[in-house]
């Protein structure tokens, strides 16, 4: 399991969708991306602590099949693998679902890992099916 929060921008977009019927521009996109962080991005949605190890890149997820709806908890529906580390180190503590493959994001759903994932040369971060949980609690 993981603690979860929405960035301020995502909270605002969600309220606009529910209360004003205004869809965020990224809602209809077929793809979202999983990013890794060495600290909590916070509700400001800061990218300052995004992983930096050599070989890291956000992983594309197809919205239609990436998450299993467990009622109040959504879990990753399949194995998610990041690039293998070829140099550098990171101590990964958080993940986020974002709307872009790189750079600035408009959507950010943030989760805390249950433990620190230490990445060094030869390590390929991955999450087995069902390992990442997102809940609105």
Coordinates of N, CA and C in Angstrom, one line a residue:
X1 N 0.8 -1.2 0.0 CA 0.0 0.0 0.0 C 0.8 1.3 0.0
X2 N 0.2 2.4 -0.3 CA 0.9 3.6 -0.3 C 0.0 4.8 0.1
X3 N 0.6 5.8 0.7 CA -0.2 7.0 1.0 C -0.3 7.7 -0.4
X4 N -1.3 8.4 -0.6 CA -1.6 9.1 -1.9 C -2.0 10.5 -1.7
X5 N -1.6 11.4 -2.6 CA -2.2 12.7 -2.6 C -2.2 13.2 -4.0
X6 N -2.9 14.3 -4.3 CA -3.0 14.9 -5.6 C -2.3 16.2 -5.5
X7 N -1.6 16.6 -6.6 CA -1.0 17.9 -6.6 C -2.1 18.9 -6.6
X8 N -1.8 20.2 -6.2 CA -2.8 21.2 -6.2 C -3.5 21.4 -7.5
X9 N -2.6 21.4 -8.6 CA -3.2 21.5 -10.0 C -4.2 20.4 -10.3
X10 N -3.9 19.2 -9.9 CA -4.8 18.1 -10.2 C -6.1 18.2 -9.3
X11 N -5.9 18.6 -8.1 CA -7.1 18.8 -7.2 C -8.0 19.9 -7.9
X12 N -7.5 21.0 -8.4 CA -8.3 22.0 -9.0 C -8.9 21.5 -10.3
X13 N -8.2 20.7 -11.1 CA -8.7 20.2 -12.3 C -9.9 19.2 -12.0
X14 N -9.7 18.4 -10.9 CA -10.8 17.5 -10.5 C -12.1 18.2 -10.1
X15 N -11.9 19.3 -9.3 CA -13.1 20.1 -9.0 C -13.7 20.7 -10.2
X16 N -12.9 21.3 -11.1 CA -13.5 21.9 -12.3 C -14.3 20.9 -13.1
X17 N -13.8 19.6 -13.2 CA -14.4 18.6 -13.9 C -15.8 18.3 -13.3
X18 N -15.8 18.0 -11.9 CA -17.0 17.6 -11.2 C -18.0 18.8 -11.1
X19 N -17.5 20.0 -10.8 CA -18.4 21.1 -10.5 C -18.8 22.0 -11.7
X20 N -17.9 22.0 -12.7 CA -18.2 22.9 -13.9 C -18.3 22.1 -15.2
X21 N -18.0 20.8 -15.2 CA -18.1 20.0 -16.4 C -16.9 20.3 -17.4
X22 N -15.8 20.9 -16.8 CA -14.7 21.2 -17.7 C -13.6 20.1 -17.5
X23 N -13.4 19.4 -18.6 CA -12.4 18.3 -18.6 C -11.0 18.9 -18.7
X24 N -10.0 18.4 -17.9 CA -8.6 18.8 -18.1 C -8.1 18.4 -19.5
X25 N -7.2 19.1 -20.0 CA -6.8 18.8 -21.4 C -6.2 17.4 -21.5
X26 N -5.6 16.9 -20.4 CA -5.0 15.5 -20.5 C -5.9 14.4 -20.3
X27 N -7.2 14.6 -19.9 CA -8.1 13.5 -19.5 C -8.3 12.6 -20.7
X28 N -8.5 13.0 -21.9 CA -8.8 12.2 -23.0 C -7.5 11.4 -23.6
X29 N -6.3 11.8 -23.1 CA -5.1 11.1 -23.6 C -5.1 9.7 -23.2
X30 N -4.6 8.8 -24.1 CA -4.6 7.4 -23.9 C -3.5 6.9 -23.0
X31 N -2.5 7.8 -22.8 CA -1.3 7.4 -22.1 C -1.0 8.3 -20.9
X32 N -0.5 7.7 -19.8 CA 0.0 8.5 -18.7 C 1.3 7.9 -18.4
X33 N 2.1 8.5 -17.4 CA 3.4 8.1 -17.2 C 3.7 7.9 -15.7
X34 N 4.5 6.9 -15.3 CA 4.9 6.7 -13.9 C 6.3 7.3 -13.7
X35 N 6.4 8.1 -12.7 CA 7.7 8.8 -12.4 C 8.2 8.3 -11.0
X36 N 9.5 8.3 -10.8 CA 10.0 8.0 -9.5 C 10.7 9.2 -8.8
X37 N 10.7 9.3 -7.5 CA 11.2 10.5 -6.8 C 12.0 10.0 -5.6
X38 N 12.9 10.9 -5.2 CA 13.8 10.7 -4.0 C 13.2 11.4 -2.8
X39 N 12.1 12.1 -3.0 CA 11.5 12.8 -1.9 C 10.0 13.1 -2.3
X40 N 9.2 13.4 -1.4 CA 7.8 13.7 -1.7 C 7.7 15.0 -2.6
X41 N 7.1 14.9 -3.8 CA 6.9 16.0 -4.6 C 6.0 17.1 -4.0
X42 N 5.2 16.7 -3.0 CA 4.3 17.6 -2.3 C 3.1 18.0 -3.2
X43 N 2.2 18.7 -2.6 CA 1.0 19.1 -3.3 C 1.3 20.2 -4.3
X44 N 2.5 20.8 -4.2 CA 2.9 21.8 -5.3 C 3.3 21.0 -6.5
X45 N 3.5 19.7 -6.4 CA 3.9 18.9 -7.6 C 5.3 19.2 -8.1
X46 N 6.2 19.4 -7.2 CA 7.6 19.7 -7.6 C 8.3 18.5 -8.2
X47 N 9.0 18.8 -9.3 CA 9.8 17.8 -10.0 C 11.2 17.8 -9.6
X48 N 11.6 18.6 -8.6 CA 13.0 18.8 -8.2 C 13.6 17.5 -7.7
X49 N 12.8 16.6 -7.1 CA 13.4 15.3 -6.5 C 13.1 14.1 -7.5
X50 N 12.8 14.4 -8.7 CA 12.6 13.2 -9.6 C 13.9 12.5 -9.8
X51 N 13.8 11.1 -9.9 CA 15.0 10.3 -10.1 C 16.0 10.8 -11.1
X52 N 17.3 10.6 -10.9 CA 18.3 11.2 -11.8 C 19.3 10.1 -12.2
X53 N 19.1 8.8 -11.8 CA 20.2 7.9 -12.1 C 20.2 7.7 -13.7
X54 N 21.4 7.3 -14.1 CA 21.6 7.1 -15.6 C 20.8 5.9 -16.0
X55 N 20.0 6.1 -17.0 CA 19.1 5.0 -17.4 C 17.6 5.2 -17.0
X56 N 17.4 6.2 -16.2 CA 16.0 6.5 -15.7 C 15.2 7.2 -16.8
X57 N 14.0 6.8 -17.0 CA 13.0 7.6 -17.7 C 11.6 7.2 -17.2
X58 N 10.7 8.1 -17.3 CA 9.3 7.8 -17.0 C 8.8 6.7 -17.8
X59 N 7.9 5.8 -17.2 CA 7.4 4.7 -17.9 C 6.0 5.0 -18.4
X60 N 5.8 4.8 -19.7 CA 4.4 5.0 -20.3 C 3.5 3.9 -19.8
X61 N 2.3 4.3 -19.5 CA 1.2 3.4 -19.1 C 0.0 3.7 -19.9
X62 N -0.7 2.7 -20.5 CA -1.9 2.8 -21.2 C -3.0 2.9 -20.2
X63 N -3.7 4.0 -20.2 CA -4.8 4.2 -19.2 C -5.8 3.1 -19.2
X64 N -6.2 2.6 -20.4 CA -7.3 1.6 -20.4 C -7.0 0.3 -19.7
X65 N -5.7 0.0 -19.5 CA -5.4 -1.2 -18.9 C -4.4 -1.2 -17.8
X66 N -3.9 0.0 -17.4 CA -2.7 0.1 -16.5 C -3.1 -0.2 -15.0
X67 N -4.4 0.1 -14.7 CA -4.8 0.0 -13.3 C -6.0 -0.9 -13.1
X68 N -6.0 -1.7 -12.0 CA -7.1 -2.6 -11.7 C -7.9 -1.8 -10.6
X69 N -9.2 -1.7 -10.9 CA -10.2 -1.0 -10.0 C -10.6 -2.0 -8.9
X70 N -10.1 -1.8 -7.7 CA -10.5 -2.7 -6.6 C -11.6 -2.1 -5.7
X71 N -12.3 -1.2 -6.2 CA -13.4 -0.5 -5.5 C -12.9 0.8 -4.9
X72 N -12.2 0.8 -3.8 CA -11.7 2.0 -3.2 C -10.1 2.1 -3.5
X73 N -9.5 1.0 -4.0 CA -8.1 1.0 -4.2 C -7.8 0.6 -5.7
X74 N -7.0 1.4 -6.4 CA -6.6 1.0 -7.7 C -5.1 0.5 -7.6
X75 N -4.8 -0.6 -8.2 CA -3.5 -1.2 -8.2 C -3.0 -1.4 -9.6
X76 N -1.6 -1.4 -9.8 CA -1.1 -1.6 -11.1 C -1.5 -3.0 -11.6
X77 N -2.0 -3.1 -12.8 CA -2.5 -4.3 -13.4 C -1.5 -5.2 -14.0
X78 N -0.2 -4.7 -14.1 CA 0.8 -5.5 -14.8 C 2.2 -5.1 -14.2
X79 N 3.2 -5.9 -14.4 CA 4.6 -5.5 -14.1 C 4.9 -4.2 -14.7
X80 N 5.5 -3.3 -13.9 CA 6.0 -2.0 -14.4 C 7.6 -2.0 -14.2
X81 N 8.3 -1.9 -15.3 CA 9.8 -1.9 -15.2 C 10.3 -0.6 -15.7
X82 N 11.2 0.0 -14.9 CA 12.0 1.2 -15.3 C 13.3 0.8 -15.9
X83 N 14.0 1.7 -16.5 CA 15.3 1.5 -17.1 C 16.3 1.1 -16.0
X84 N 17.2 0.2 -16.4 CA 18.2 -0.3 -15.5 C 19.2 0.9 -15.3
X85 N 19.7 1.0 -14.0 CA 20.7 2.0 -13.7 C 22.0 1.5 -14.2
X86 N 22.7 2.4 -15.0 CA 24.0 2.2 -15.5 C 25.1 3.0 -14.7
X87 N 24.6 4.1 -14.0 CA 25.5 4.9 -13.3 C 24.7 5.8 -12.3
X88 N 25.3 6.2 -11.3 CA 24.6 7.1 -10.3 C 23.8 6.2 -9.3
X89 N 23.3 6.9 -8.3 CA 22.5 6.2 -7.3 C 21.3 7.1 -6.9
X90 N 20.2 6.5 -6.5 CA 19.1 7.2 -6.0 C 18.4 6.4 -4.9
X91 N 17.9 7.0 -3.9 CA 17.1 6.4 -2.9 C 15.7 6.8 -3.1
X92 N 14.9 5.9 -3.8 CA 13.5 6.2 -4.3 C 12.6 6.1 -3.1
X93 N 11.7 7.1 -2.8 CA 10.8 7.0 -1.8 C 9.3 7.2 -2.2
X94 N 9.2 7.8 -3.4 CA 7.8 8.2 -3.9 C 7.7 7.9 -5.4
X95 N 6.5 7.8 -5.8 CA 6.2 7.6 -7.2 C 5.0 8.6 -7.5
X96 N 4.9 8.9 -8.8 CA 3.8 9.8 -9.2 C 3.3 9.4 -10.6
X97 N 2.0 9.4 -10.8 CA 1.4 9.3 -12.1 C 1.2 10.7 -12.7
X98 N 1.8 10.9 -13.9 CA 1.9 12.2 -14.5 C 1.4 12.1 -15.9
X99 N 1.2 13.2 -16.6 CA 0.7 13.3 -17.9 C 1.6 13.5 -19.0
X100 N 2.9 13.6 -18.7 CA 3.9 13.8 -19.8 C 5.1 12.9 -19.7
X101 N 5.7 12.5 -20.8 CA 6.9 11.6 -20.8 C 8.1 12.2 -20.2
X102 N 8.2 13.5 -20.2 CA 9.4 14.2 -19.6 C 9.0 15.7 -19.4
X103 N 9.7 16.4 -18.5 CA 9.5 17.8 -18.3 C 8.3 18.1 -17.5
X104 N 7.8 19.3 -17.6 CA 6.7 19.8 -16.8 C 5.4 18.9 -16.9
X105 N 4.6 18.9 -15.8 CA 3.4 18.1 -15.8 C 2.2 19.0 -15.4
X106 N 1.0 18.6 -15.8 CA -0.2 19.2 -15.4 C -0.9 18.4 -14.4
X107 N -0.8 17.0 -14.6 CA -1.5 16.1 -13.7 C -0.4 15.4 -12.8
X108 N -0.6 15.3 -11.5 CA 0.3 14.5 -10.6 C -0.5 13.9 -9.5
X109 N -0.5 12.6 -9.5 CA -1.1 11.8 -8.4 C 0.1 11.1 -7.7
X110 N 0.3 11.4 -6.4 CA 1.6 11.1 -5.7 C 1.3 10.0 -4.8
X111 N 2.3 9.0 -4.7 CA 2.2 7.9 -3.8 C 3.5 7.8 -3.1
X112 N 3.5 7.3 -1.8 CA 4.7 7.0 -1.1 C 5.0 5.5 -1.1
X113 N 6.2 5.1 -1.3 CA 6.5 3.7 -1.3 C 6.5 3.3 0.2
X114 N 6.3 2.0 0.4 CA 6.2 1.5 1.8 C 7.6 1.4 2.3
X115 N 8.6 1.4 1.5 CA 10.0 1.4 1.9 C 10.9 2.1 0.9
X116 N 12.1 2.4 1.2 CA 13.0 3.1 0.3 C 13.6 2.1 -0.7
X117 N 13.6 2.4 -2.0 CA 14.1 1.6 -3.0 C 15.5 2.2 -3.4
X118 N 16.5 1.5 -3.0 CA 17.9 2.0 -3.3 C 18.3 1.5 -4.7
X119 N 18.7 2.5 -5.5 CA 19.0 2.2 -6.9 C 20.5 2.5 -7.1
X120 N 21.2 1.6 -7.7 CA 22.6 1.8 -8.0 C 22.9 1.0 -9.3
X121 N 24.1 1.1 -9.8 CA 24.5 0.4 -11.0 C 24.0 -1.1 -11.0
X122 N 23.3 -1.5 -12.1 CA 22.9 -2.9 -12.2 C 21.5 -3.1 -11.7
X123 N 20.9 -2.1 -11.0 CA 19.6 -2.3 -10.4 C 18.5 -1.8 -11.4
X124 N 17.5 -2.5 -11.6 CA 16.4 -2.1 -12.5 C 15.1 -2.0 -11.6
X125 N 14.7 -0.8 -11.3 CA 13.5 -0.7 -10.5 C 12.3 -1.3 -11.2
X126 N 11.5 -2.0 -10.4 CA 10.3 -2.6 -11.0 C 9.2 -2.8 -9.9
X127 N 8.0 -2.9 -10.3 CA 6.9 -3.1 -9.4 C 6.1 -4.2 -9.9
X128 N 6.0 -5.3 -9.2 CA 5.2 -6.5 -9.5 C 3.7 -6.1 -9.6
X129 N 2.9 -6.8 -10.3 CA 1.5 -6.6 -10.4 C 0.9 -6.4 -9.0
X130 N 0.1 -5.4 -8.8 CA -0.5 -5.1 -7.6 C 0.3 -4.5 -6.5
X131 N 1.6 -4.2 -6.8 CA 2.5 -3.6 -5.8 C 2.2 -2.1 -5.5
X132 N 1.7 -1.4 -6.5 CA 1.4 0.1 -6.4 C -0.1 0.3 -6.1
X133 N -0.4 0.9 -5.0 CA -1.8 1.1 -4.7 C -2.1 2.6 -4.7
X134 N -3.2 3.0 -5.3 CA -3.7 4.4 -5.2 C -5.1 4.4 -4.7
X135 N -5.3 5.2 -3.6 CA -6.6 5.3 -3.1 C -7.0 6.7 -2.8
X136 N -8.3 7.0 -2.8 CA -8.7 8.4 -2.6 C -9.0 8.7 -1.1
X137 N -8.6 7.7 -0.2 CA -8.8 7.9 1.2 C -8.0 9.2 1.7

